[in-house]
GROMACS .gro file of C-alpha atoms in nm:
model
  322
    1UNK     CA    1   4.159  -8.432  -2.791
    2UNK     CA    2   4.389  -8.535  -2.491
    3UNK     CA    3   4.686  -8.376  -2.625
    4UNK     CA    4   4.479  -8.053  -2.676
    5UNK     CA    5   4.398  -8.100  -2.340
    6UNK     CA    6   4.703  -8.131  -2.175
    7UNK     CA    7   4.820  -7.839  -2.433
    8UNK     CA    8   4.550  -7.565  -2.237
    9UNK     CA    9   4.657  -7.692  -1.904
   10UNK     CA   10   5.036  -7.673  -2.020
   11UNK     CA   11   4.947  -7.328  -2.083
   12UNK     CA   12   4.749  -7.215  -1.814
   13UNK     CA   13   4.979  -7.348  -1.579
   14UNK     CA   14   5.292  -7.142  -1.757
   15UNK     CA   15   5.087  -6.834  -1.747
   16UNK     CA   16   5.005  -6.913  -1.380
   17UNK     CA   17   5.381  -6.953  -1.281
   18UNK     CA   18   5.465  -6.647  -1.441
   19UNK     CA   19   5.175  -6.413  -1.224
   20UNK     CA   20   5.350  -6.548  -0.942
   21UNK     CA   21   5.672  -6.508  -1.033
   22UNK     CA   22   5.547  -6.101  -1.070
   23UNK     CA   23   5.362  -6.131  -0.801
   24UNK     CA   24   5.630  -6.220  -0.544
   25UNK     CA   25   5.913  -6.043  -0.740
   26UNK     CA   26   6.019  -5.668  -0.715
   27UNK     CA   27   6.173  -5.642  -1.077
   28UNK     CA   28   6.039  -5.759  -1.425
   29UNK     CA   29   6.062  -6.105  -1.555
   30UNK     CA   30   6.392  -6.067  -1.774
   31UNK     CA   31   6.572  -5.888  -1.538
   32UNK     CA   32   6.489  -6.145  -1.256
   33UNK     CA   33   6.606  -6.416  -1.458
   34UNK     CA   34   6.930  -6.225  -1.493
   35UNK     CA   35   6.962  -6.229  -1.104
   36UNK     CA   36   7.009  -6.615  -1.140
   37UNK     CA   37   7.055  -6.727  -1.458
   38UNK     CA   38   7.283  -6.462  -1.676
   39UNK     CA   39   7.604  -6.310  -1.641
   40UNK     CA   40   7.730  -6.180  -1.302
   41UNK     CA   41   7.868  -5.784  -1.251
   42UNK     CA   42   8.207  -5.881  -1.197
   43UNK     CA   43   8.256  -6.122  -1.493
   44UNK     CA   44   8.124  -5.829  -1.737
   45UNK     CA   45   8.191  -5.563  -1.557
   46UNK     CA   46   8.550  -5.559  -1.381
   47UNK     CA   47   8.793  -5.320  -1.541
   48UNK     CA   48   8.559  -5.154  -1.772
   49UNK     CA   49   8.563  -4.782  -1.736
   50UNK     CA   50   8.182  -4.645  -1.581
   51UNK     CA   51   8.118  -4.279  -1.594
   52UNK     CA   52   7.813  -4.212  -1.339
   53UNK     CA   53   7.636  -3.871  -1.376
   54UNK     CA   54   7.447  -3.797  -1.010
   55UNK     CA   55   7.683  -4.059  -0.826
   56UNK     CA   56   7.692  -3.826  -0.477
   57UNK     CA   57   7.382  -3.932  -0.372
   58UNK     CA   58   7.056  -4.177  -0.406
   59UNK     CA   59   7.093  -4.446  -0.686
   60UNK     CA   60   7.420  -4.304  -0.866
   61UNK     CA   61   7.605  -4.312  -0.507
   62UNK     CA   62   7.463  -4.711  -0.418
   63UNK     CA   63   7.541  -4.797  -0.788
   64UNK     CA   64   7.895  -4.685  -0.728
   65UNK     CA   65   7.941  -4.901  -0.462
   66UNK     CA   66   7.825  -5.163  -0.636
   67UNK     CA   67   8.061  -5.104  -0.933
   68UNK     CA   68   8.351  -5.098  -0.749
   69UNK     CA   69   8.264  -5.432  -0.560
   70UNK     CA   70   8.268  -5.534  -0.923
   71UNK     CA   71   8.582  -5.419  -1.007
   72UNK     CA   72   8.486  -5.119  -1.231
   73UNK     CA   73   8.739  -4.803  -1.275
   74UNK     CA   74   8.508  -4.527  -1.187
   75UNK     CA   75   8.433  -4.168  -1.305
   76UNK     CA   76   8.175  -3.967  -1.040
   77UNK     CA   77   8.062  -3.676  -1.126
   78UNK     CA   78   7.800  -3.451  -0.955
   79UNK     CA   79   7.778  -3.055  -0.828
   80UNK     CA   80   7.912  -3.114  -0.526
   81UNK     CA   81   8.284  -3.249  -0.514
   82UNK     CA   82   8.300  -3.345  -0.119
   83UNK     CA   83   8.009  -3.540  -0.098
   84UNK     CA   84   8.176  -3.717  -0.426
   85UNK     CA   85   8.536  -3.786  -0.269
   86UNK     CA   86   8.267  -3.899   0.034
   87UNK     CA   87   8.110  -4.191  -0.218
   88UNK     CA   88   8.481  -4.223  -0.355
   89UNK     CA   89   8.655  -4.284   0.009
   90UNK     CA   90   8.333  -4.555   0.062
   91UNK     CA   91   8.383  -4.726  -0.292
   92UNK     CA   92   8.812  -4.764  -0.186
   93UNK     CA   93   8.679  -5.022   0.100
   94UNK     CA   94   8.408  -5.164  -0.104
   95UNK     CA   95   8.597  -5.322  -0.378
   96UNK     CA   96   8.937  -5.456  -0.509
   97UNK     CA   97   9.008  -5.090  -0.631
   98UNK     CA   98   9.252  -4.851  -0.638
   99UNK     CA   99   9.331  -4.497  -0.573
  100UNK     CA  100   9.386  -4.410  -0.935
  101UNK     CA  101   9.099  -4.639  -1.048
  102UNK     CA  102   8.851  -4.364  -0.964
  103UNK     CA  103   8.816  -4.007  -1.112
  104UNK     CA  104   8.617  -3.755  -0.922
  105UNK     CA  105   8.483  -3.532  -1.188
  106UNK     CA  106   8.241  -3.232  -1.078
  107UNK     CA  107   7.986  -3.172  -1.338
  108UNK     CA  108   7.717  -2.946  -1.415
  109UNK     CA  109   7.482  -3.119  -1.611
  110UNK     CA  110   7.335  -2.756  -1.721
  111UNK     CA  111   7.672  -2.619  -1.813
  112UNK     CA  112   7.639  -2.781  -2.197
  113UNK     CA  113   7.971  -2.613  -2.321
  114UNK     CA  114   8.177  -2.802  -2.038
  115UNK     CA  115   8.089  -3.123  -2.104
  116UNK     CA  116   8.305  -3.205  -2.411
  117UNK     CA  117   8.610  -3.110  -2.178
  118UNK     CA  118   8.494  -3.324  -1.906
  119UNK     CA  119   8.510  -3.595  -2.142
  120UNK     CA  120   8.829  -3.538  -2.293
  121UNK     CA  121   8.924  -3.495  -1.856
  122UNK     CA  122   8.789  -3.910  -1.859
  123UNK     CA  123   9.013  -3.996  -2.215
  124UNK     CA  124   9.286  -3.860  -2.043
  125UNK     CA  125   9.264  -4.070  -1.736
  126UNK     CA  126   9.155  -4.364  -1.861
  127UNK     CA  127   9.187  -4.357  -2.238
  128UNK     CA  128   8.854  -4.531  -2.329
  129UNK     CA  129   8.475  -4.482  -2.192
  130UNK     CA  130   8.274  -4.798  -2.167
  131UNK     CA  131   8.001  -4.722  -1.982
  132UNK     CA  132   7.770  -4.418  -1.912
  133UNK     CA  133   7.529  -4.422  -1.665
  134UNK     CA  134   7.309  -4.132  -1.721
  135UNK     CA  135   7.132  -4.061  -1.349
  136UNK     CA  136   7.157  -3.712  -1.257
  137UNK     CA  137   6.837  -3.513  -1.269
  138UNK     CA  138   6.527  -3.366  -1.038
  139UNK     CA  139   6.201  -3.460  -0.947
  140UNK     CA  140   5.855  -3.218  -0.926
  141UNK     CA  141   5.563  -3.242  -0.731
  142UNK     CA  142   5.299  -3.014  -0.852
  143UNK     CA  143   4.930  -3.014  -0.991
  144UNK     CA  144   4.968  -3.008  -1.319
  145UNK     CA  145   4.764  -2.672  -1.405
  146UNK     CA  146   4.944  -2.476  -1.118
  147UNK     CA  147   5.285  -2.587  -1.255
  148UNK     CA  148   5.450  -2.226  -1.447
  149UNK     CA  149   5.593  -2.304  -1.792
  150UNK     CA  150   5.919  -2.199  -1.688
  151UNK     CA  151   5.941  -2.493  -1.440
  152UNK     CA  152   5.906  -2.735  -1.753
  153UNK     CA  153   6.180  -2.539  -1.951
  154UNK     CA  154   6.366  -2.614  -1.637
  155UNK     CA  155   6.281  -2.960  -1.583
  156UNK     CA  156   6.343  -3.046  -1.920
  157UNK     CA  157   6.680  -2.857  -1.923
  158UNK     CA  158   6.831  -3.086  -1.650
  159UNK     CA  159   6.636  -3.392  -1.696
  160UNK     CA  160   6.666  -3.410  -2.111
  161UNK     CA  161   6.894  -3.165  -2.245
  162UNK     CA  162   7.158  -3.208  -2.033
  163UNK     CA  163   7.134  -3.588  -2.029
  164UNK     CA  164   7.159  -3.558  -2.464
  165UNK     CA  165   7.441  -3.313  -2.473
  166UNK     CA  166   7.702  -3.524  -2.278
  167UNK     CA  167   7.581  -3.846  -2.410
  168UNK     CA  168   7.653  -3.705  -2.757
  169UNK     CA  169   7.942  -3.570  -2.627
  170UNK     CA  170   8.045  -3.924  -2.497
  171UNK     CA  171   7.901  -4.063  -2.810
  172UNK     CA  172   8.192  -4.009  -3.123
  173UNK     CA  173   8.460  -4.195  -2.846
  174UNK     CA  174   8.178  -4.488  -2.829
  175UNK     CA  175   8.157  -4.464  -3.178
  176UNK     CA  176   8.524  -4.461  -3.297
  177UNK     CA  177   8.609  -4.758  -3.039
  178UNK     CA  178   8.288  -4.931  -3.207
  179UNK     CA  179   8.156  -5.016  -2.851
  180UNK     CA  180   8.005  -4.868  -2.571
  181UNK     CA  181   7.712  -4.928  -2.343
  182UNK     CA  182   7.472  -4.585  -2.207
  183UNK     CA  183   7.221  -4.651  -1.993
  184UNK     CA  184   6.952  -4.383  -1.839
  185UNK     CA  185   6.814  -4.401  -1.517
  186UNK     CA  186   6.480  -4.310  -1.622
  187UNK     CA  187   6.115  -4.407  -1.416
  188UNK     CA  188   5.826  -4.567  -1.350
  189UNK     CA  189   5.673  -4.257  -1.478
  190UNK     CA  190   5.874  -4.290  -1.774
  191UNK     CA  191   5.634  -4.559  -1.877
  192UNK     CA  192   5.290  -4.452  -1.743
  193UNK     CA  193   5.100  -4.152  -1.611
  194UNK     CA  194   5.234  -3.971  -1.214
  195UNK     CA  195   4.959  -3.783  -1.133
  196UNK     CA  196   5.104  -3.429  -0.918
  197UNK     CA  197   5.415  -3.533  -1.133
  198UNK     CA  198   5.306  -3.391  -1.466
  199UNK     CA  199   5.678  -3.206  -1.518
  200UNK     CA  200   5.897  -3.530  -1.414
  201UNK     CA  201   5.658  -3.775  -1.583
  202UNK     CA  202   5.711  -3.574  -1.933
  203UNK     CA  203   6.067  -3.535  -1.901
  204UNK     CA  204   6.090  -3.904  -1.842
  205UNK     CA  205   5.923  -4.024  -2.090
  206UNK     CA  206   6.098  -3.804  -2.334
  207UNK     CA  207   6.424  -3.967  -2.253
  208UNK     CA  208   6.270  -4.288  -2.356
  209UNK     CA  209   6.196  -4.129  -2.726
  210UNK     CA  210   6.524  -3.987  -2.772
  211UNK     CA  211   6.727  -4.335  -2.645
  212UNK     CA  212   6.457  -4.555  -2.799
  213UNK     CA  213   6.601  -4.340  -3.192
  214UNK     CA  214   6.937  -4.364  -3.051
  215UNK     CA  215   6.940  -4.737  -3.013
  216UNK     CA  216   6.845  -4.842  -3.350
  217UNK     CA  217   7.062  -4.585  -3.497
  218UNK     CA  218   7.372  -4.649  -3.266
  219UNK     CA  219   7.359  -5.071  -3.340
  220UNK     CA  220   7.607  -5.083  -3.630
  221UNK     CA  221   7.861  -4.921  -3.408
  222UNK     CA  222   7.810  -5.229  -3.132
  223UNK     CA  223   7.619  -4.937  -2.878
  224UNK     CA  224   7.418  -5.106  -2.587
  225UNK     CA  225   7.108  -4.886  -2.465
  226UNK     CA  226   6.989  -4.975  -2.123
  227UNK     CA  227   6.649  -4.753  -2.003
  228UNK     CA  228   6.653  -4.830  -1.620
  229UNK     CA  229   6.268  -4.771  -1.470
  230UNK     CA  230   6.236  -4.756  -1.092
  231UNK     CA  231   5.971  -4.719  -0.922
  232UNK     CA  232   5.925  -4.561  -0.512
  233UNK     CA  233   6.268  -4.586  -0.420
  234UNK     CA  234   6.394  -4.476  -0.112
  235UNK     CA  235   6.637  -4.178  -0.130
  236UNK     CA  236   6.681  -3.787  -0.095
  237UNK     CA  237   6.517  -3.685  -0.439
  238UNK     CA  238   6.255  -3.521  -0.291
  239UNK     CA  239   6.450  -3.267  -0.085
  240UNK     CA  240   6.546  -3.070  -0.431
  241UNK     CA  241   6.185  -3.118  -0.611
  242UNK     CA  242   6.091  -2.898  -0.822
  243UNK     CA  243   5.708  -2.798  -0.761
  244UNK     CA  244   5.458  -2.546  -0.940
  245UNK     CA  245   5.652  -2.238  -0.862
  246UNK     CA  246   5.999  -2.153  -1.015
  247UNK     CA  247   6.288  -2.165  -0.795
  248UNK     CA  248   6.082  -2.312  -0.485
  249UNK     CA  249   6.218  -2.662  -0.434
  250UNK     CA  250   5.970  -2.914  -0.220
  251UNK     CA  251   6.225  -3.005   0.118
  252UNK     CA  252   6.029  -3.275   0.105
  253UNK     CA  253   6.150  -3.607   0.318
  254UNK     CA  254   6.057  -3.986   0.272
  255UNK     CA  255   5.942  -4.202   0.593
  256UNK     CA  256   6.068  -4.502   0.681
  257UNK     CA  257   5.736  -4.653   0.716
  258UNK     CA  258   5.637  -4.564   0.307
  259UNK     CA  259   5.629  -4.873   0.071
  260UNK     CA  260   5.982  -4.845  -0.123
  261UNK     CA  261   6.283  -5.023  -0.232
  262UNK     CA  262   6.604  -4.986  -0.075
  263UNK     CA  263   6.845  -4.753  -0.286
  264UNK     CA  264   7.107  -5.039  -0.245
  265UNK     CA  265   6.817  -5.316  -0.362
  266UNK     CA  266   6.765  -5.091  -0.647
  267UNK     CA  267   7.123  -5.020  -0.744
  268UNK     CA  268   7.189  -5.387  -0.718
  269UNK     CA  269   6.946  -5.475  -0.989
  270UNK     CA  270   7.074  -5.213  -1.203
  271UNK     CA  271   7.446  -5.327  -1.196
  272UNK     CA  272   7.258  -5.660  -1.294
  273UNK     CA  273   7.070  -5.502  -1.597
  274UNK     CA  274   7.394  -5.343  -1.702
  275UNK     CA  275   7.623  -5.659  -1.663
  276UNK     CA  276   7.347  -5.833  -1.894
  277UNK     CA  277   7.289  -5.565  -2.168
  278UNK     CA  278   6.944  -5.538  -2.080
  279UNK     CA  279   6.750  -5.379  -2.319
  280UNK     CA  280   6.457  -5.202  -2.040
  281UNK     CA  281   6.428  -5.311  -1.679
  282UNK     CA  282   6.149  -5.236  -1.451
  283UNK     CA  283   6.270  -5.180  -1.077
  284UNK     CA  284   5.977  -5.150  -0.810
  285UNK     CA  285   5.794  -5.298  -0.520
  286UNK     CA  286   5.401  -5.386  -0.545
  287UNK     CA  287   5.168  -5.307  -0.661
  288UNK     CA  288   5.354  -5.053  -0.895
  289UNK     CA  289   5.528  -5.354  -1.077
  290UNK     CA  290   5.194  -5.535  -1.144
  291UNK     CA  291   5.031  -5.232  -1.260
  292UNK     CA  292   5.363  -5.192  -1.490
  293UNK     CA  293   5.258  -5.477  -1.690
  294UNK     CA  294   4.882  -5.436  -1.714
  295UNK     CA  295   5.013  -5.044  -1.856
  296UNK     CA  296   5.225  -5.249  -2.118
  297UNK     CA  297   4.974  -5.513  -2.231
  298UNK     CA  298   4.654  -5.415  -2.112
  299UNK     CA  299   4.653  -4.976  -2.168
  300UNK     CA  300   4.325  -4.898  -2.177
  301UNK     CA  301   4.238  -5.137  -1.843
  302UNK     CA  302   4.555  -5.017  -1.688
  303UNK     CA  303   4.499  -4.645  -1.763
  304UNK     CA  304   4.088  -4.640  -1.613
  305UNK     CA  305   4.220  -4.778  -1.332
  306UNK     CA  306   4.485  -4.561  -1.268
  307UNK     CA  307   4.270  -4.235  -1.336
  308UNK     CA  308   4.032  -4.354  -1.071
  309UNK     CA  309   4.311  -4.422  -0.858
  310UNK     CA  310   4.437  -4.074  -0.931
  311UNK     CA  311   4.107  -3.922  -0.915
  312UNK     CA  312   4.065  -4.029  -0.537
  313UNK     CA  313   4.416  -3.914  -0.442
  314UNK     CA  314   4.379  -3.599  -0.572
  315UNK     CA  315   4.039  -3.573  -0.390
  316UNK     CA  316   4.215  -3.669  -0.066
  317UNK     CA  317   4.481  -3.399  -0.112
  318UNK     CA  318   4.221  -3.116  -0.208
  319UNK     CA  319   4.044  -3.258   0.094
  320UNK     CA  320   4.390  -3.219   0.331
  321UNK     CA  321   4.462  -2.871   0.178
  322UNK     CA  322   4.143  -2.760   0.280
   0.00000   0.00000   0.00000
C-alpha cells in the first residue's frame, strides 16, 4: 500500500512538472529539451550545405542568420534577388562564412519546370545538398464561404505543389548520397482548425500528409523529415495574403502590441529542431501552445472549445463590419 502510494504521488507530481514546463515554455516538450540537453547547431550543422526556399524575408531570412552563425554554406532563394544579396550581405557578418559559402539563387516556387535546373545550379556550387528547408509560401485571410475556388487552386499551387515539385526535384541527389534532411515550415494551422484561414489551414495541413508518406518511404535511404509548426509569429506574411477574392492580396500589417514570437525566437528554435533531427516541433507563445496539446490528446475537448472560441470571433468581426 505505501509503495502504491508513493507510486500516484510519483506520478502526479511528473505530470505536474510537465504542465508547467508547457505552461511557462513557448515550444513543445521535445524540442525544449533540445534547447538544453541535445546537440547544438554548430556541432551538426557547420559545413553542411542548407538550401532555404523564402529566405528574403520573415522566418527563412532569421533562419539564415542563424545558419550562418552556425557555420552552414548557404543557398537563398526567393523572387526577389536584392532583398536576397540584402539577407546574404547580413549572414557575411553573422558567421565564420565566406563569400563563396553562400549561393543566391532566385526561385519561383510556381515555375515547376525551373526547379530541376536550380538544383543542378546548387550541385554545381556545392556538389552535395544536405539540407532543404522548405519555407516559401502565402497566407489567406478570408471567411471561408466568400473565399472563390480559384484562390484555393492558387493557394495550393504555391503552398503544396510547388513545395513537392522541388523537394522531389532535390529528392534523387538525397537519395543517391543516401542522406539528406527536408524540413517544411508548416503551422499551427497545420495541426488544428484557423477559423477566416480556411485556404492556408488546408494547404497546411496537406503538407503534413504528403511529408508524413514521404518519411516512412524515404527512411531506407537515411532521409530526415522535420514538419516545423509555428504559431503567431511576428513578420510581414500578412502584407501578401491572399483573401476571398482572386488577385486581391490583404496589405495587412502586424502591431507591436499583438501576442507573438519574435521571428529571430522562432528561427532559433528551428535551427535547434533541425540540428536535432526532430521529427515535429511546435513553435508558439500561449495560449496557442497549450491548446496545441489538448488538440493532440484531448480532440474532441480541444475542438468545442475552439469552435466557441471561433464562434465569438467571428461574431465580433460581423459585429465590426457592420
Amino acid at each position: 500500500m505505501f509503495l502504491l502510494t508513493v507510486g500516484i504521488i510519483i506520478v502526479i507530481l511528473y505530470v505536474v512538472v510537465q504542465l508547467i514546463r508547457i505552461i511557462v515554455s513557448d515550444c513543445d516538450l521535445t524540442l525544449q529539451y533540445a534547447q538544453y540537453m541535445g546537440t547544438s547547431t554548430y556541432t551538426a550543422l557547420a559545413h553542411k550545405v542548407v538550401w532555404i526556399t523564402g529566405a528574403s524575408s520573415g522566418i527563412g531570412e532569421y533562419l539564415a542568420y542563424e545558419l550562418a552563425q552556425a557555420g552552414c554554406k548557404l543557398v537563398l532563394s526567393a523572387r526577389r534577388e536584392d532583398e536576397l544579396n540584402r539577407v546574404k550581405k547580413q549572414c557575411l557578418t553573422s558567421g565564420p562564412i565566406k563569400e563563396e559559402d553562400i549561393l543566391v539563387l532566385p526561385l519561383d516556387l510556381l515555375k515547376f519546370d525551373s526547379h530541376k535546373d536550380a538544383v543542378d545550379k546548387v550541385l554545381q556550387n556545392f556538389s552535395k545538398i544536405d539540407v532543404l528547408v522548405n519555407n516559401a509560401g502565402r497566407s489567406q485571410r478570408a471567411a471561408w464561404i466568400d473565399t472563390d475556388i480559384e484562390v484555393d487552386r492558387q493557394m495550393f499551387e504555391l503552398n503544396v505543389l510547388g513545395t513537392l515539385s522541388l523537394t522531389k526535384a532535390v529528392l534523387p541527389k538525397m537519395v543517391e548520397q543516401k542522406s539528406g534532411h527536408i524540413v517544411v515550415i508548416s503551422s499551427a494551422a497545420g495541426k488544428l482548425g484557423a477559423p477566416n484561414s480556411g485556404s492556408y489551414t488546408g494547404s497546411k495541413h496537406a503538407l503534413h500528409g504528403y511529408f508524413e508518406s514521404l518519411r516512412i518511404e524515404s527512411a531506407p535511404d537515411n532521409i530526415e523529415i522535420t514538419m516545423v509548426c509555428p504559431g503567431p509569429i511576428f513578420s510581414n506574411i500578412l502584407a501578401t495574403a491572399f483573401t476571398e477574392e482572386n488577385g486581391k492580396m490583404l496589405q495587412g500589417q502586424m502591431q507591436q502590441g499583438e501576442k507573438r514570437m519574435s521571428t529571430s525566437r522562432c528561427a532559433a528554435l528551428t535551427a535547434t529542431a533541425i540540428a536535432n533531427k526532430l521529427d515535429e516541433v511546435w513553435i508558439s507563445p500561449q495560449p496557442v501552445l497549450i491548446f496545441m496539446y489538448l488538440f493532440q490528446y484531448m480532440p474532441s475537448i480541444a475542438r468545442r472549445i475552439g469552435v466557441k472560441m471561433g464562434v465569438k470571433g467571428i461574431k465580433k468581426l460581423r459585429e465590426g463590419q457592420q
